[in-house]
PDB file of C-alpha atoms in Angstrom:
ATOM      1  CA  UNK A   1     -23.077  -3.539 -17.411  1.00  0.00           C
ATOM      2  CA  UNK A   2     -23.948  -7.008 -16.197  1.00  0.00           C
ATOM      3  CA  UNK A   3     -21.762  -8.992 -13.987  1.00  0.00           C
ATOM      4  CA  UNK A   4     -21.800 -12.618 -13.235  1.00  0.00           C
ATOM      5  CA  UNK A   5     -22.109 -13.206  -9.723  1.00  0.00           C
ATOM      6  CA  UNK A   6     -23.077 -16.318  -7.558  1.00  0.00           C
ATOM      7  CA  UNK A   7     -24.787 -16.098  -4.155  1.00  0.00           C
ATOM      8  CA  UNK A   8     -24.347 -18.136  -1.619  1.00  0.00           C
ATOM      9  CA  UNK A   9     -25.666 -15.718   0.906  1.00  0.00           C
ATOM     10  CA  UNK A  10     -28.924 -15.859   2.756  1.00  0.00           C
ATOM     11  CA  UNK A  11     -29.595 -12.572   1.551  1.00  0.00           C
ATOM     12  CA  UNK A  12     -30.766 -11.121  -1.932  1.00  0.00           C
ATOM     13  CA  UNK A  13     -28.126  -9.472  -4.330  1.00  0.00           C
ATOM     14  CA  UNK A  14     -26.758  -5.990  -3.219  1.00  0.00           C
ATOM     15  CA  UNK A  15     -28.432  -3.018  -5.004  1.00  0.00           C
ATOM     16  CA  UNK A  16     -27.837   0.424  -4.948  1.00  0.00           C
ATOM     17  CA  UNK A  17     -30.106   2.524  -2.362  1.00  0.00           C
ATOM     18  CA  UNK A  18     -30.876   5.396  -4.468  1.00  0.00           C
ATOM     19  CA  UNK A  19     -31.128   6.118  -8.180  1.00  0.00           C
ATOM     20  CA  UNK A  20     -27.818   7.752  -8.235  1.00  0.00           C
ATOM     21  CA  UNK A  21     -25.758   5.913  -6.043  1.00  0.00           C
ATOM     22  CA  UNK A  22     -22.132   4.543  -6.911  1.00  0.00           C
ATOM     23  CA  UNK A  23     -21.913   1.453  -4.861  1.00  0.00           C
ATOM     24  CA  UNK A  24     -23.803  -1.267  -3.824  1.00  0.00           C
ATOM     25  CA  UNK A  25     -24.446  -2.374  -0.230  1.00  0.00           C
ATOM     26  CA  UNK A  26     -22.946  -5.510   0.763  1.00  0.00           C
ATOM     27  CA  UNK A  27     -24.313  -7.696   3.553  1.00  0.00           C
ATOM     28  CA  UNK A  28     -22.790  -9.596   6.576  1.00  0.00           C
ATOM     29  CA  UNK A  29     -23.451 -13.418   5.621  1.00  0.00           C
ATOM     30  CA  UNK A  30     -22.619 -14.843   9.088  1.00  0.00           C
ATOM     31  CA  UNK A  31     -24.385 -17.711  11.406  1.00  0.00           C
ATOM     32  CA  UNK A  32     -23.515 -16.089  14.335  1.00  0.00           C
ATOM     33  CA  UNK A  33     -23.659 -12.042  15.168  1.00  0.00           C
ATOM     34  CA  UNK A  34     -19.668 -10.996  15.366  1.00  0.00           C
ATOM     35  CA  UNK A  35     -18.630  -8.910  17.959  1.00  0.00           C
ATOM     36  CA  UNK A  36     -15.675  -6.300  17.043  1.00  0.00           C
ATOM     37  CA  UNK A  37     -13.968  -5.007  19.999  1.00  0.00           C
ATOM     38  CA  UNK A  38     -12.495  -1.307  19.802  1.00  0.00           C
ATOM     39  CA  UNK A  39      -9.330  -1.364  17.327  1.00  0.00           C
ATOM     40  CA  UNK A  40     -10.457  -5.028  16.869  1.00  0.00           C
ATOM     41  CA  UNK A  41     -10.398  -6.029  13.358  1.00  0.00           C
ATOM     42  CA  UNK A  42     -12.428  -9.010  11.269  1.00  0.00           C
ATOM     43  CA  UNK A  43     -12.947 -10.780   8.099  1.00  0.00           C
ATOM     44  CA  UNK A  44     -16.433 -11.060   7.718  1.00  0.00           C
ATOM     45  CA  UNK A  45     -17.940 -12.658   4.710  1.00  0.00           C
ATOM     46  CA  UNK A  46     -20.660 -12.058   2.006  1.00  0.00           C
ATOM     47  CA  UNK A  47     -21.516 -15.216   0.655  1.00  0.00           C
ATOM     48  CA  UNK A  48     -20.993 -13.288  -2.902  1.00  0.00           C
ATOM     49  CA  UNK A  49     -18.678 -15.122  -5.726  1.00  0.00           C
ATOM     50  CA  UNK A  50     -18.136 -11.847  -8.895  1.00  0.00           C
ATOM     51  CA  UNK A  51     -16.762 -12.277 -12.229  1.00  0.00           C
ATOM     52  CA  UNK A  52     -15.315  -9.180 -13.267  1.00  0.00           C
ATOM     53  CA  UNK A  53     -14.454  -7.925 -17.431  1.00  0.00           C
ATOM     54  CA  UNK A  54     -10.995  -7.173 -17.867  1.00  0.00           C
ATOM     55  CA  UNK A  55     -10.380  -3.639 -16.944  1.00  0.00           C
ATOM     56  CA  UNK A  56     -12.640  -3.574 -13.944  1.00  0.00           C
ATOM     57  CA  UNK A  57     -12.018  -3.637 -10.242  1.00  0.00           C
ATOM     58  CA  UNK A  58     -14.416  -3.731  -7.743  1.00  0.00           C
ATOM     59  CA  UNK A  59     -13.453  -1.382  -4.545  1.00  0.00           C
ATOM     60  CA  UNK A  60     -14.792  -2.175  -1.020  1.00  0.00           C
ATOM     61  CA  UNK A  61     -15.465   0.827   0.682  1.00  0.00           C
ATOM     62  CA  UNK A  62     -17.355   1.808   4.568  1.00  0.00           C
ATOM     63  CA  UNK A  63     -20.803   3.023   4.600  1.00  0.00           C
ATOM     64  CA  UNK A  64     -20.651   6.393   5.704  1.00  0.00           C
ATOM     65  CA  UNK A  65     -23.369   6.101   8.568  1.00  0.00           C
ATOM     66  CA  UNK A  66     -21.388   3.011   9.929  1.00  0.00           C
ATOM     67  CA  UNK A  67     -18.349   5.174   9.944  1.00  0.00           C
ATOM     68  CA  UNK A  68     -19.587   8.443  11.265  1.00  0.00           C
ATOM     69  CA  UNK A  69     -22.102   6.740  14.543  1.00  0.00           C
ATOM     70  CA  UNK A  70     -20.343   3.754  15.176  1.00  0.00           C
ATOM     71  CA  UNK A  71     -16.421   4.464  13.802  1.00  0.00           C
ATOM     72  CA  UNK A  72     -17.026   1.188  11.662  1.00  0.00           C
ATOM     73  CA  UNK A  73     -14.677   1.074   8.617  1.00  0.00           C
ATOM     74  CA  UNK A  74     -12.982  -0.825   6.207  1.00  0.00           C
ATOM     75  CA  UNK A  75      -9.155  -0.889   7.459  1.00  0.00           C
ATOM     76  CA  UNK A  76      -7.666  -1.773   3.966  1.00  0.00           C
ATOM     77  CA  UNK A  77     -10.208   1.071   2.284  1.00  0.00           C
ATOM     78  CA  UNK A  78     -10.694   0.707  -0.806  1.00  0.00           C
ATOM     79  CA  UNK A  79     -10.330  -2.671  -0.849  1.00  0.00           C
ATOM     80  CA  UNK A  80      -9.570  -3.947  -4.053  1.00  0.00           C
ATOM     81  CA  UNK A  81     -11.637  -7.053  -6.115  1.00  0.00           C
ATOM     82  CA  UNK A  82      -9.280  -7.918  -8.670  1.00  0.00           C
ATOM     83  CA  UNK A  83     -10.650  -9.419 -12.808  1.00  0.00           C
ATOM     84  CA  UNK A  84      -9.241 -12.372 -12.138  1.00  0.00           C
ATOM     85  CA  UNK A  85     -10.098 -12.885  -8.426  1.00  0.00           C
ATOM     86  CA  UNK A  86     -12.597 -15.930  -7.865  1.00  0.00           C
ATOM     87  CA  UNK A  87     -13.312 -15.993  -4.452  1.00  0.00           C
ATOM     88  CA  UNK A  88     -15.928 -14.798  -1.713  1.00  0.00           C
ATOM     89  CA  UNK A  89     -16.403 -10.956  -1.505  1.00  0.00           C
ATOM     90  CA  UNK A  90     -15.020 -10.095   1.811  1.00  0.00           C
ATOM     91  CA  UNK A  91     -14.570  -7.280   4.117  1.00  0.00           C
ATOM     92  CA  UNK A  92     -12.304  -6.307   6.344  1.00  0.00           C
ATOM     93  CA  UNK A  93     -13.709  -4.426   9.193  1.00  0.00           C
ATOM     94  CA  UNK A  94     -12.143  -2.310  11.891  1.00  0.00           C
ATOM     95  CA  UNK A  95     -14.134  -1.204  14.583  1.00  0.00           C
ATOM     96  CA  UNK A  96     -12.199   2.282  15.529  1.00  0.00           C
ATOM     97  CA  UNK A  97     -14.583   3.503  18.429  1.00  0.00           C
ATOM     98  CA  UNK A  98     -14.676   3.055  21.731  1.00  0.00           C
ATOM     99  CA  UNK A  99     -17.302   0.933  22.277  1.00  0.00           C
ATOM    100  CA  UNK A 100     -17.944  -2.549  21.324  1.00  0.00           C
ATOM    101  CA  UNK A 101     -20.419  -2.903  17.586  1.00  0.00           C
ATOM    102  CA  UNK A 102     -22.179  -5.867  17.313  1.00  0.00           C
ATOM    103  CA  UNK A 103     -22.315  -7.097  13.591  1.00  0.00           C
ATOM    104  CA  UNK A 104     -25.304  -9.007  12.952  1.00  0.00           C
ATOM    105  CA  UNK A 105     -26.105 -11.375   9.888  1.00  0.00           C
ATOM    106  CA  UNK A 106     -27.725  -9.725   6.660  1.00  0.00           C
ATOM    107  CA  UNK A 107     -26.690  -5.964   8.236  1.00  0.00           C
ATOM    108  CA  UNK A 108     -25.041  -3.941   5.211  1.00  0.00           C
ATOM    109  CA  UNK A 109     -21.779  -3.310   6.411  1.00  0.00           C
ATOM    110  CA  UNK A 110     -19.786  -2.039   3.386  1.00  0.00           C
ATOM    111  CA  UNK A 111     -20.361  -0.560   0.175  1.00  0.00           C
ATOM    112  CA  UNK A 112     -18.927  -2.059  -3.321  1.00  0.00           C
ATOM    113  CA  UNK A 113     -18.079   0.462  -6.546  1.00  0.00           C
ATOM    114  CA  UNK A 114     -17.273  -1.254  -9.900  1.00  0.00           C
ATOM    115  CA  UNK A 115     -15.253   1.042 -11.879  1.00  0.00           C
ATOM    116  CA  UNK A 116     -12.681   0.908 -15.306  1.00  0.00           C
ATOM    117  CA  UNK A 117      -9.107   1.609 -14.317  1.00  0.00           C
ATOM    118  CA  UNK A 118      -5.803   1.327 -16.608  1.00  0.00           C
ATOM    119  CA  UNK A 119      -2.677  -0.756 -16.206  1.00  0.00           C
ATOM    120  CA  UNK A 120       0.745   0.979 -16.833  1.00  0.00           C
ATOM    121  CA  UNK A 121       4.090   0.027 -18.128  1.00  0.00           C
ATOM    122  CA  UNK A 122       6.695   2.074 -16.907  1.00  0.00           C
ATOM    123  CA  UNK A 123       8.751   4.182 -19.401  1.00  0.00           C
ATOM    124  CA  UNK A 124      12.456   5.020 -17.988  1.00  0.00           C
ATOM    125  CA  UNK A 125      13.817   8.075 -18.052  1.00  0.00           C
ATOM    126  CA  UNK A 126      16.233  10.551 -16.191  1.00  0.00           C
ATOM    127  CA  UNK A 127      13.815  13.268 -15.726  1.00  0.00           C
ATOM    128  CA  UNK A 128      10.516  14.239 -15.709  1.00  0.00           C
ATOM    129  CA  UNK A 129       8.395  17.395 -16.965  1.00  0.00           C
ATOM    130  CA  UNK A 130       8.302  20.817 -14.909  1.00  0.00           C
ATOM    131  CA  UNK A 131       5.422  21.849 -12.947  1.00  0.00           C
ATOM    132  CA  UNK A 132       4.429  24.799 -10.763  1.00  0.00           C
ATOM    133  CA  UNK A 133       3.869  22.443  -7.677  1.00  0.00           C
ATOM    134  CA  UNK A 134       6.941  20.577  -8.386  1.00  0.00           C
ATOM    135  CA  UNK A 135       7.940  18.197  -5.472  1.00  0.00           C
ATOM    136  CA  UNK A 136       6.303  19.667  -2.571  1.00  0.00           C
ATOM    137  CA  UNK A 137       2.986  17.528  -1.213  1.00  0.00           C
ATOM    138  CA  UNK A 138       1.662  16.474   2.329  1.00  0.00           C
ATOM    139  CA  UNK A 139       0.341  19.613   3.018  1.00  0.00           C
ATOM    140  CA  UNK A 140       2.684  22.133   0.696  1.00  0.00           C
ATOM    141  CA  UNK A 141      -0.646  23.555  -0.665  1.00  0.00           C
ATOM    142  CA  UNK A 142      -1.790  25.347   2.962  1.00  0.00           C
ATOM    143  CA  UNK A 143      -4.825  24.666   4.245  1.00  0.00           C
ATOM    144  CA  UNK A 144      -7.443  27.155   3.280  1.00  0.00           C
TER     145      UNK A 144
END
């Protein structure tokens, strides 16, 4: 699938790091390092402009080796890049460690998956179909 996208970044275009990957690595486009304090949260921009086909989304997710050595993550994950949405790519980042992380320009800071999803319209009615699980959730189904 190709995807129109402007970039107004310093940086080349995200790609995928290996063959099989889902997302894309986005990059910090900043003029200044940003410093996110612990439970400090930030907009940080990626100088990327996306047109989307109709029945795509793009979802903003963390990079898994931000979040598991530095606690870095995207607080509204996934983040959701809408068809019609014309705007710069951004991503909101929460720094939930202890320690101070230093974001510096060009670092890849979140990850980006383009994928199909559905819209609904809702269908009334006074019940709804039987199932062994029934109501029960947030933990109902044990835990091994």
């Amino acid at each position: 699938m190709k995807i129109k996208v402007i970039n107004q970044s310093k940086h080349p275009l995200p790609e995928y790091q290996t063959p099989l990957a889902a997302g894309l690595d986005l990059r910090a486009n900043l003029e200044e390092p940003v410093l996110l304090n612990p439970l400090e949260r930030k907009l940080i921009g990626t100088g990327l402009y996306i047109e989307l086909p109709a029945g795509y989304e793009a979802q903003i997710r963390p990079r898994s080796g931000l979040a598991y050595k530095y606690g870095l993550s995207v607080l509204n994950t996934p983040g959701t890049i809408d068809a019609d949405y014309r705007g710069e790519v951004k991503v909101l980042l929460v720094n939930l460690s202890n320690e101070p992380f230093k974001v510096e320009d060009g670092e890849r800071i979140a990850q980006m998956v383009v994928t199909k999803h559905e819209q609904i319209q809702w269908e009334l009615s006074n019940e709804l179909s039987e199932t062994e699980r029934g109501a029960g959730g947030y933990g109902s189904t044990g835990k091994s």
